[in-house]
Amino acid sequence: MNIRPAKPADLPAICAIHITNWQDGYRGILSDVFLTDSIAPAMQAKWSEARLTRDIVLVAEQAGEVLGFVALERGRDDIYLDNLHVSAKAQGRAIGKILMRAGLAALEDDAPRKLWLKVLKGNRGALQFYERLGGEVSAPFEEVLMGQPVTSYKITWADHNRLAEAIG
């Protein structure tokens, strides 16, 4: 398996993994209409070539197939873990941890900064994964995600290097 920066040619695979994971994982959390009719154009707009030049976006690839991706956004004072997704057929092989480790390694020259992400309330697996890695979980809060009202948790690490250490 190869971990590398995403290229424009990877965008269709990134979109497909993101769409499928949301359709599988967020049924009952996001509206069926959104997950059926609106998600593809929303994700295509999200995953543009400009995104690849602005953020850290890495893919896990094997035999020319994208199996997962991680996207991190550097802010002035913090780092936002925007997405971490692995295709359904590649789950259970520690690819998520490998991608997280590679994304954090891309930040190793950065001064220690807060790293944060959001997890939807119904996504217990992700919430437990990040708690095991030492993330501090906020109280639930309401927000709008792609036009959909959701309840989320904010998970933070005061120093992104601590998360890198927890992953190993």
Short mmCIF file of C-alpha atoms in Angstrom, two decimals:
data_model
loop_
_atom_site.label_atom_id
_atom_site.label_comp_id
_atom_site.label_asym_id
_atom_site.label_seq_id
_atom_site.Cartn_x
_atom_site.Cartn_y
_atom_site.Cartn_z
CA MET A 1 0.00 0.00 0.00
CA ASN A 2 1.21 3.47 -0.89
CA ILE A 3 0.32 6.72 0.93
CA ARG A 4 0.78 9.79 -1.25
CA PRO A 5 -0.55 13.29 -1.87
CA ALA A 6 -3.85 13.27 -3.74
CA LYS A 7 -3.83 14.27 -7.40
CA PRO A 8 -6.67 15.68 -9.49
CA ALA A 9 -7.15 12.22 -11.03
CA ASP A 10 -8.00 10.90 -7.52
CA LEU A 11 -10.96 13.25 -7.02
CA PRO A 12 -13.61 10.89 -8.48
CA ALA A 13 -12.44 8.07 -6.15
CA ILE A 14 -12.33 10.42 -3.15
CA CYS A 15 -15.87 11.60 -3.92
CA ALA A 16 -17.12 8.04 -4.37
CA ILE A 17 -15.68 6.87 -1.04
CA HIS A 18 -17.02 9.95 0.76
CA ILE A 19 -20.50 9.55 -0.76
CA THR A 20 -20.72 5.82 -0.03
CA ASN A 21 -19.49 6.21 3.55
CA TRP A 22 -22.00 8.97 4.24
CA GLN A 23 -24.84 7.01 2.63
CA ASP A 24 -23.95 3.94 4.70
CA GLY A 25 -23.10 5.70 7.96
CA TYR A 26 -25.48 8.65 8.13
CA ARG A 27 -28.79 7.08 7.12
CA GLY A 28 -31.23 8.25 9.79
CA ILE A 29 -28.94 11.16 10.74
CA LEU A 30 -29.08 13.08 7.45
CA SER A 31 -32.22 13.14 5.33
CA ASP A 32 -32.81 10.37 2.81
CA VAL A 33 -33.47 13.02 0.16
CA PHE A 34 -30.04 14.54 0.75
CA LEU A 35 -28.30 11.15 0.83
CA THR A 36 -30.04 10.06 -2.38
CA ASP A 37 -30.44 13.18 -4.51
CA SER A 38 -28.12 15.93 -3.28
CA ILE A 39 -25.01 14.30 -1.93
CA ALA A 40 -23.17 13.74 -5.24
CA PRO A 41 -23.22 17.39 -6.37
CA ALA A 42 -22.40 18.54 -2.83
CA MET A 43 -19.34 16.29 -2.65
CA GLN A 44 -18.21 17.17 -6.17
CA ALA A 45 -18.27 20.83 -5.14
CA LYS A 46 -16.36 20.04 -1.95
CA TRP A 47 -13.62 18.02 -3.67
CA SER A 48 -12.24 20.45 -6.24
CA GLU A 49 -8.69 20.72 -7.57
CA ALA A 50 -8.28 23.92 -5.53
CA ARG A 51 -8.76 21.84 -2.39
CA LEU A 52 -5.69 19.80 -3.28
CA THR A 53 -3.46 22.87 -3.43
CA ARG A 54 -4.86 24.49 -0.28
CA ASP A 55 -4.96 21.57 2.18
CA ILE A 56 -3.08 18.40 3.02
CA VAL A 57 -4.97 15.61 1.24
CA LEU A 58 -3.39 12.16 1.19
CA VAL A 59 -4.69 8.93 -0.30
CA ALA A 60 -4.02 5.29 0.48
CA GLU A 61 -3.59 3.45 -2.79
CA GLN A 62 -3.02 -0.19 -3.66
CA ALA A 63 -2.65 -1.58 -7.16
CA GLY A 64 -3.79 1.78 -8.56
CA GLU A 65 -7.00 1.86 -6.49
CA VAL A 66 -7.70 4.56 -3.90
CA LEU A 67 -8.74 2.82 -0.67
CA GLY A 68 -9.09 5.87 1.58
CA PHE A 69 -8.10 9.45 2.20
CA VAL A 70 -7.37 12.00 4.91
CA ALA A 71 -7.76 15.79 4.63
CA LEU A 72 -6.29 18.32 7.05
CA GLU A 73 -6.67 22.10 6.94
CA ARG A 74 -4.04 24.34 8.51
CA GLY A 75 -5.57 27.31 10.28
CA ARG A 76 -3.68 30.23 11.73
CA ASP A 77 -3.77 28.80 15.24
CA ASP A 78 -5.02 25.25 14.78
CA ILE A 79 -5.34 22.25 12.49
CA TYR A 80 -8.72 20.88 11.41
CA LEU A 81 -9.01 17.19 10.57
CA ASP A 82 -11.73 17.62 7.97
CA ASN A 83 -12.07 14.07 6.71
CA LEU A 84 -10.79 10.57 7.26
CA HIS A 85 -12.49 7.89 5.19
CA VAL A 86 -11.67 4.33 4.15
CA SER A 87 -13.68 2.41 1.56
CA ALA A 88 -15.96 -0.26 2.97
CA LYS A 89 -14.01 -3.08 1.33
CA ALA A 90 -10.73 -1.87 2.85
CA GLN A 91 -11.95 -1.30 6.41
CA GLY A 92 -10.48 -3.36 9.23
CA ARG A 93 -6.92 -3.15 7.84
CA ALA A 94 -5.75 -0.15 9.96
CA ILE A 95 -5.76 2.10 6.88
CA GLY A 96 -7.45 4.89 8.87
CA LYS A 97 -4.63 4.90 11.43
CA ILE A 98 -2.02 4.75 8.68
CA LEU A 99 -3.60 7.74 6.93
CA MET A 100 -3.84 9.68 10.20
CA ARG A 101 -0.18 8.96 10.95
CA ALA A 102 0.84 10.13 7.46
CA GLY A 103 -1.28 13.28 7.71
CA LEU A 104 0.24 14.16 11.06
CA ALA A 105 3.73 13.42 9.72
CA ALA A 106 3.09 16.02 7.02
CA LEU A 107 2.65 18.52 9.88
CA GLU A 108 5.79 17.55 11.80
CA ASP A 109 7.59 20.78 10.91
CA ASP A 110 4.68 22.81 12.32
CA ALA A 111 4.84 24.26 15.82
CA PRO A 112 2.59 22.33 18.23
CA ARG A 113 -0.99 23.41 17.65
CA LYS A 114 -4.46 22.36 18.65
CA LEU A 115 -5.94 19.74 16.34
CA TRP A 116 -9.69 19.32 16.19
CA LEU A 117 -12.47 17.63 14.29
CA LYS A 118 -16.21 17.13 14.49
CA VAL A 119 -18.11 13.85 14.76
CA LEU A 120 -21.85 13.49 14.23
CA LYS A 121 -23.76 12.26 17.26
CA GLY A 122 -24.86 8.99 15.67
CA ASN A 123 -21.33 8.04 14.60
CA ARG A 124 -20.41 6.03 17.71
CA GLY A 125 -17.55 4.15 16.04
CA ALA A 126 -15.70 7.33 15.10
CA LEU A 127 -16.37 8.90 18.49
CA GLN A 128 -14.95 5.84 20.29
CA PHE A 129 -11.94 5.72 17.93
CA TYR A 130 -10.97 9.32 18.67
CA GLU A 131 -11.63 8.94 22.41
CA ARG A 132 -9.24 5.96 22.48
CA LEU A 133 -6.63 8.24 20.92
CA GLY A 134 -6.98 10.73 23.77
CA GLY A 135 -9.29 13.29 22.17
CA GLU A 136 -11.30 15.52 24.49
CA VAL A 137 -14.99 15.36 23.58
CA SER A 138 -17.16 18.46 23.90
CA ALA A 139 -20.78 18.61 24.94
CA PRO A 140 -23.08 17.97 21.96
CA PHE A 141 -24.03 21.01 19.90
CA GLU A 142 -26.38 21.74 17.03
CA GLU A 143 -25.08 22.83 13.64
CA VAL A 144 -25.93 22.71 9.95
CA LEU A 145 -23.90 20.36 7.74
CA MET A 146 -24.44 20.72 3.99
CA GLY A 147 -27.86 22.20 4.67
CA GLN A 148 -28.78 19.43 7.12
CA PRO A 149 -29.40 20.09 10.83
CA VAL A 150 -27.23 17.73 12.91
CA THR A 151 -25.95 17.24 16.43
CA SER A 152 -22.16 17.06 16.63
CA TYR A 153 -19.31 16.72 19.08
CA LYS A 154 -16.05 18.63 18.78
CA ILE A 155 -13.01 16.51 19.59
CA THR A 156 -9.71 18.23 20.35
CA TRP A 157 -6.10 17.55 21.17
CA ALA A 158 -4.21 20.50 22.66
CA ASP A 159 -1.10 19.53 20.68
CA HIS A 160 -1.29 17.65 17.39
CA ASN A 161 1.96 15.91 18.31
CA ARG A 162 0.16 14.15 21.20
CA LEU A 163 -2.24 12.59 18.74
CA ALA A 164 0.71 11.46 16.61
CA GLU A 165 2.23 9.81 19.70
CA ALA A 166 -1.09 8.11 20.56
CA ILE A 167 -1.29 6.61 17.08
CA GLY A 168 2.31 5.39 17.31
#
